[in-house]
PDB file of C-alpha atoms in Angstrom:
ATOM      1  CA  PRO W   1      45.288  57.130  30.686  1.00 70.00           C
ATOM      2  CA  HIS W   2      44.644  53.628  29.142  1.00 82.00           C
ATOM      3  CA  LYS W   3      41.373  52.361  29.587  1.00 86.00           C
ATOM      4  CA  THR W   4      41.000  48.454  28.973  1.00 87.00           C
ATOM      5  CA  LYS W   5      37.916  46.618  28.610  1.00 86.00           C
ATOM      6  CA  CYS W   6      38.151  42.772  29.074  1.00 86.00           C
ATOM      7  CA  TYR W   7      35.590  40.166  28.839  1.00 82.00           C
ATOM      8  CA  LEU W   8      35.957  36.561  30.103  1.00 83.00           C
ATOM      9  CA  VAL W   9      33.624  34.266  27.986  1.00 81.00           C
ATOM     10  CA  VAL W  10      33.336  30.639  29.023  1.00 82.00           C
ATOM     11  CA  GLN W  11      31.935  28.175  26.500  1.00 77.00           C
ATOM     12  CA  MET W  12      30.499  24.919  27.694  1.00 77.00           C
ATOM     13  CA  MET W  13      28.563  21.905  26.557  1.00 75.00           C
ATOM     14  CA  CYS W  14      26.248  19.978  28.923  1.00 70.00           C
ATOM     15  CA  MET W  15      24.363  16.952  28.773  1.00 65.00           C
ATOM     16  CA  SER W  16      22.440  14.514  31.092  1.00 60.00           C
ATOM     17  CA  GLN W  17      24.506  11.532  31.765  1.00 58.00           C
ATOM     18  CA  GLY W  18      21.764   9.520  33.452  1.00 56.00           C
ATOM     19  CA  SER W  19      22.729   6.994  35.754  1.00 59.00           C
ATOM     20  CA  ALA W  20      25.900   4.762  35.803  1.00 56.00           C
ATOM     21  CA  SER W  21      23.967   1.980  34.196  1.00 59.00           C
ATOM     22  CA  ASP W  22      23.008   4.221  31.406  1.00 58.00           C
ATOM     23  CA  TYR W  23      26.643   4.819  30.328  1.00 58.00           C
ATOM     24  CA  PRO W  24      27.686   2.825  27.384  1.00 58.00           C
ATOM     25  CA  THR W  25      30.659   0.404  27.979  1.00 60.00           C
ATOM     26  CA  GLY W  26      30.703  -2.311  25.502  1.00 58.00           C
ATOM     27  CA  GLN W  27      31.385  -2.530  21.877  1.00 62.00           C
ATOM     28  CA  GLY W  28      28.067  -4.239  21.175  1.00 66.00           C
ATOM     29  CA  ASN W  29      26.679  -4.023  17.367  1.00 69.00           C
ATOM     30  CA  ASP W  30      23.041  -3.589  18.296  1.00 74.00           C
ATOM     31  CA  ALA W  31      21.300  -0.492  17.435  1.00 73.00           C
ATOM     32  CA  THR W  32      21.146   0.864  21.117  1.00 73.00           C
ATOM     33  CA  SER W  33      24.912   0.095  21.683  1.00 72.00           C
ATOM     34  CA  ARG W  34      25.719   2.184  18.640  1.00 69.00           C
ATOM     35  CA  TYR W  35      23.539   5.102  19.380  1.00 70.00           C
ATOM     36  CA  GLU W  36      24.758   5.215  22.964  1.00 70.00           C
ATOM     37  CA  ARG W  37      28.378   5.031  21.858  1.00 69.00           C
ATOM     38  CA  ASN W  38      27.661   8.134  19.758  1.00 72.00           C
ATOM     39  CA  ILE W  39      25.813  10.597  22.124  1.00 72.00           C
ATOM     40  CA  TYR W  40      27.539  10.290  25.466  1.00 72.00           C
ATOM     41  CA  MET W  41      29.964  12.903  25.948  1.00 75.00           C
ATOM     42  CA  ARG W  42      33.154  11.436  27.952  1.00 74.00           C
ATOM     43  CA  ASP W  43      36.795  11.782  28.733  1.00 72.00           C
ATOM     44  CA  GLY W  44      38.960   9.333  26.939  1.00 66.00           C
ATOM     45  CA  THR W  45      40.883   6.807  28.869  1.00 70.00           C
ATOM     46  CA  ASN W  46      42.953   6.577  25.899  1.00 78.00           C
ATOM     47  CA  THR W  47      44.105   9.506  23.886  1.00 81.00           C
ATOM     48  CA  ASN W  48      44.091   8.102  20.498  1.00 85.00           C
ATOM     49  CA  THR W  49      41.615  10.014  17.999  1.00 87.00           C
ATOM     50  CA  GLN W  50      38.053   8.507  17.167  1.00 87.00           C
ATOM     51  CA  ASN W  51      38.056   6.642  13.690  1.00 88.00           C
ATOM     52  CA  TYR W  52      36.372   8.695  10.941  1.00 90.00           C
ATOM     53  CA  ASN W  53      35.724   8.071   7.148  1.00 91.00           C
ATOM     54  CA  GLN W  54      35.859  11.629   5.464  1.00 87.00           C
ATOM     55  CA  PRO W  55      33.264  12.644   2.832  1.00 86.00           C
ATOM     56  CA  ASN W  56      34.127  12.301  -0.722  1.00 82.00           C
ATOM     57  CA  LYS W  57      32.947  13.719  -4.058  1.00 81.00           C
ATOM     58  CA  ASN W  58      30.736  10.770  -4.823  1.00 80.00           C
ATOM     59  CA  GLU W  59      28.309  12.190  -2.121  1.00 84.00           C
ATOM     60  CA  ILE W  60      27.853  15.517  -3.783  1.00 80.00           C
ATOM     61  CA  LYS W  61      28.500  15.032  -7.456  1.00 80.00           C
ATOM     62  CA  GLY W  62      26.092  13.797 -10.080  1.00 78.00           C
ATOM     63  CA  ASP W  63      22.273  13.855 -10.280  1.00 84.00           C
ATOM     64  CA  ASP W  64      21.025  10.670  -8.900  1.00 88.00           C
ATOM     65  CA  TRP W  65      20.159  11.674  -5.383  1.00 89.00           C
ATOM     66  CA  ASN W  66      19.497   8.002  -4.499  1.00 91.00           C
ATOM     67  CA  THR W  67      23.087   7.069  -5.254  1.00 89.00           C
ATOM     68  CA  LYS W  68      24.527  10.148  -3.350  1.00 88.00           C
ATOM     69  CA  ASN W  69      22.297   9.504  -0.364  1.00 90.00           C
ATOM     70  CA  ASN W  70      23.309   5.651  -0.124  1.00 91.00           C
ATOM     71  CA  ASN W  71      26.930   6.737  -0.310  1.00 90.00           C
ATOM     72  CA  TYR W  72      26.501   9.207   2.519  1.00 90.00           C
ATOM     73  CA  ASN W  73      24.435   6.842   4.592  1.00 91.00           C
ATOM     74  CA  ASN W  74      26.885   3.967   4.089  1.00 92.00           C
ATOM     75  CA  ARG W  75      29.945   6.072   5.262  1.00 91.00           C
ATOM     76  CA  MET W  76      28.169   7.517   8.187  1.00 91.00           C
ATOM     77  CA  ASN W  77      26.705   4.131   9.413  1.00 88.00           C
ATOM     78  CA  GLY W  78      30.368   3.030   9.168  1.00 89.00           C
ATOM     79  CA  ASN W  79      31.541   6.044  11.295  1.00 88.00           C
ATOM     80  CA  TYR W  80      28.745   5.462  13.904  1.00 85.00           C
ATOM     81  CA  GLN W  81      29.887   1.699  14.169  1.00 83.00           C
ATOM     82  CA  ASN W  82      33.407   2.573  14.708  1.00 85.00           C
ATOM     83  CA  VAL W  83      33.063   5.095  17.757  1.00 84.00           C
ATOM     84  CA  GLN W  84      35.063   3.613  20.598  1.00 81.00           C
ATOM     85  CA  THR W  85      34.025   3.882  24.016  1.00 76.00           C
ATOM     86  CA  ASP W  86      37.594   4.059  25.594  1.00 78.00           C
ATOM     87  CA  ARG W  87      38.005   7.290  23.550  1.00 81.00           C
ATOM     88  CA  GLY W  88      37.106  10.687  24.396  1.00 79.00           C
ATOM     89  CA  LEU W  89      33.984  12.099  22.798  1.00 80.00           C
ATOM     90  CA  GLN W  90      32.955  15.558  23.337  1.00 78.00           C
ATOM     91  CA  GLU W  91      31.296  16.253  20.078  1.00 82.00           C
ATOM     92  CA  THR W  92      29.398  13.685  17.811  1.00 83.00           C
ATOM     93  CA  VAL W  93      30.706  12.257  14.535  1.00 87.00           C
ATOM     94  CA  TRP W  94      27.669  13.808  12.851  1.00 86.00           C
ATOM     95  CA  TRP W  95      28.503  17.291  14.183  1.00 86.00           C
ATOM     96  CA  TYR W  96      32.073  17.000  12.822  1.00 88.00           C
ATOM     97  CA  ASP W  97      30.882  15.716   9.523  1.00 90.00           C
ATOM     98  CA  MET W  98      28.718  18.719   9.215  1.00 89.00           C
ATOM     99  CA  CYS W  99      31.766  21.011   9.863  1.00 88.00           C
ATOM    100  CA  ARG W 100      33.508  19.097   7.038  1.00 87.00           C
ATOM    101  CA  TYR W 101      30.712  19.815   4.734  1.00 86.00           C
ATOM    102  CA  ARG W 102      30.284  23.476   5.481  1.00 90.00           C
ATOM    103  CA  GLU W 103      32.278  25.761   3.399  1.00 90.00           C
ATOM    104  CA  ALA W 104      34.892  27.845   5.505  1.00 89.00           C
ATOM    105  CA  ASN W 105      33.831  31.399   6.270  1.00 88.00           C
ATOM    106  CA  GLY W 106      35.981  33.474   3.784  1.00 86.00           C
ATOM    107  CA  GLY W 107      35.665  36.453   5.892  1.00 86.00           C
ATOM    108  CA  LEU W 108      37.890  35.110   8.599  1.00 87.00           C
ATOM    109  CA  TYR W 109      41.241  36.164   9.065  1.00 86.00           C
ATOM    110  CA  ARG W 110      43.708  33.756   7.420  1.00 85.00           C
ATOM    111  CA  ALA W 111      47.003  35.423   7.524  1.00 85.00           C
ATOM    112  CA  ASP W 112      49.210  34.182   4.709  1.00 88.00           C
ATOM    113  CA  GLN W 113      47.997  30.577   5.084  1.00 86.00           C
ATOM    114  CA  ASN W 114      47.207  28.817   1.841  1.00 87.00           C
ATOM    115  CA  LEU W 115      44.327  26.513   3.280  1.00 88.00           C
ATOM    116  CA  GLY W 116      44.141  24.353   0.400  1.00 85.00           C
ATOM    117  CA  LYS W 117      40.771  22.431  -0.720  1.00 87.00           C
ATOM    118  CA  GLY W 118      39.580  19.340   1.078  1.00 84.00           C
ATOM    119  CA  THR W 119      38.414  16.109  -0.359  1.00 82.00           C
ATOM    120  CA  LEU W 120      35.154  17.721  -1.555  1.00 84.00           C
ATOM    121  CA  GLY W 121      36.827  20.219  -3.703  1.00 85.00           C
ATOM    122  CA  TYR W 122      36.472  23.337  -1.622  1.00 87.00           C
ATOM    123  CA  ILE W 123      37.729  24.772   1.662  1.00 89.00           C
ATOM    124  CA  GLY W 124      35.731  23.405   4.407  1.00 88.00           C
ATOM    125  CA  SER W 125      35.421  24.586   8.070  1.00 90.00           C
ATOM    126  CA  GLU W 126      37.985  21.837   9.210  1.00 90.00           C
ATOM    127  CA  ARG W 127      40.726  24.230   7.738  1.00 90.00           C
ATOM    128  CA  THR W 128      41.963  27.318   9.620  1.00 90.00           C
ATOM    129  CA  ARG W 129      44.969  29.394   9.633  1.00 89.00           C
ATOM    130  CA  GLN W 130      46.058  27.391  12.857  1.00 89.00           C
ATOM    131  CA  ASN W 131      44.986  24.192  11.041  1.00 88.00           C
ATOM    132  CA  ASN W 132      45.632  24.699   7.262  1.00 87.00           C
ATOM    133  CA  ASN W 133      46.023  21.126   6.275  1.00 87.00           C
ATOM    134  CA  GLY W 134      42.644  20.093   7.919  1.00 86.00           C
ATOM    135  CA  ASN W 135      44.157  17.789  10.624  1.00 87.00           C
ATOM    136  CA  ARG W 136      41.627  16.140  12.724  1.00 85.00           C
ATOM    137  CA  ARG W 137      41.665  16.076  16.627  1.00 80.00           C
ATOM    138  CA  GLY W 138      38.638  13.917  17.768  1.00 82.00           C
ATOM    139  CA  TYR W 139      35.274  15.290  16.439  1.00 86.00           C
ATOM    140  CA  GLU W 140      36.115  18.907  17.100  1.00 85.00           C
ATOM    141  CA  CYS W 141      35.228  21.503  14.412  1.00 87.00           C
ATOM    142  CA  PRO W 142      38.506  23.723  13.957  1.00 88.00           C
ATOM    143  CA  GLU W 143      36.582  26.641  12.670  1.00 88.00           C
ATOM    144  CA  GLU W 144      34.416  26.796  15.741  1.00 85.00           C
ATOM    145  CA  ARG W 145      37.350  26.258  17.987  1.00 83.00           C
ATOM    146  CA  ASP W 146      39.679  28.834  16.469  1.00 85.00           C
ATOM    147  CA  TYR W 147      37.388  31.689  15.724  1.00 83.00           C
ATOM    148  CA  TYR W 148      35.276  33.535  18.357  1.00 76.00           C
ATOM    149  CA  ASN W 149      32.560  34.746  18.002  1.00 76.00           C
ATOM    150  CA  TYR W 150      31.453  31.788  15.585  1.00 78.00           C
ATOM    151  CA  CYS W 151      28.658  32.755  13.310  1.00 79.00           C
ATOM    152  CA  GLN W 152      27.471  29.163  12.361  1.00 81.00           C
ATOM    153  CA  PRO W 153      25.109  27.004  14.412  1.00 75.00           C
ATOM    154  CA  THR W 154      26.867  25.593  17.503  1.00 76.00           C
ATOM    155  CA  HIS W 155      25.912  23.530  20.433  1.00 73.00           C
ATOM    156  CA  GLN W 156      28.089  25.422  22.891  1.00 74.00           C
ATOM    157  CA  SER W 157      26.660  27.663  25.554  1.00 74.00           C
ATOM    158  CA  GLU W 158      28.395  30.961  26.292  1.00 76.00           C
ATOM    159  CA  TYR W 159      28.531  32.662  29.705  1.00 73.00           C
ATOM    160  CA  GLN W 160      30.023  36.011  30.432  1.00 65.00           C
TER     161      GLN W 160
END
């Protein structure tokens, strides 16, 4: 006889939405509006992908930490200001950016895929065997999505 052992694992992410008056609806440029657009999880009424400026080598090469930090901060400030309230947001731009910076786990199964190097000069976590060219779908980290059990930090909760 064959014995099968099955597990059903549900991954979910929760956040307190507050009251309806707390929900960000505008495209204001004040600090509070930008902050709220970036932290409230939401479904998109429009299915276009959120805007994102990807990292570049100027943020990691060289010895001048002030210049590298300024390059990173300028790019990320632009990313935060460009989050649109009518588009879905399940993970933050910061979380996706950390995925781009994190080197891919070389121990994961890649089949015969050539993952190629990203803009930072190495294979980042945005490239997997199912997503070998690093296409972006929102701010979702492909390596976290495609491989279970994910061995990097995650904000997802698991229930069996």
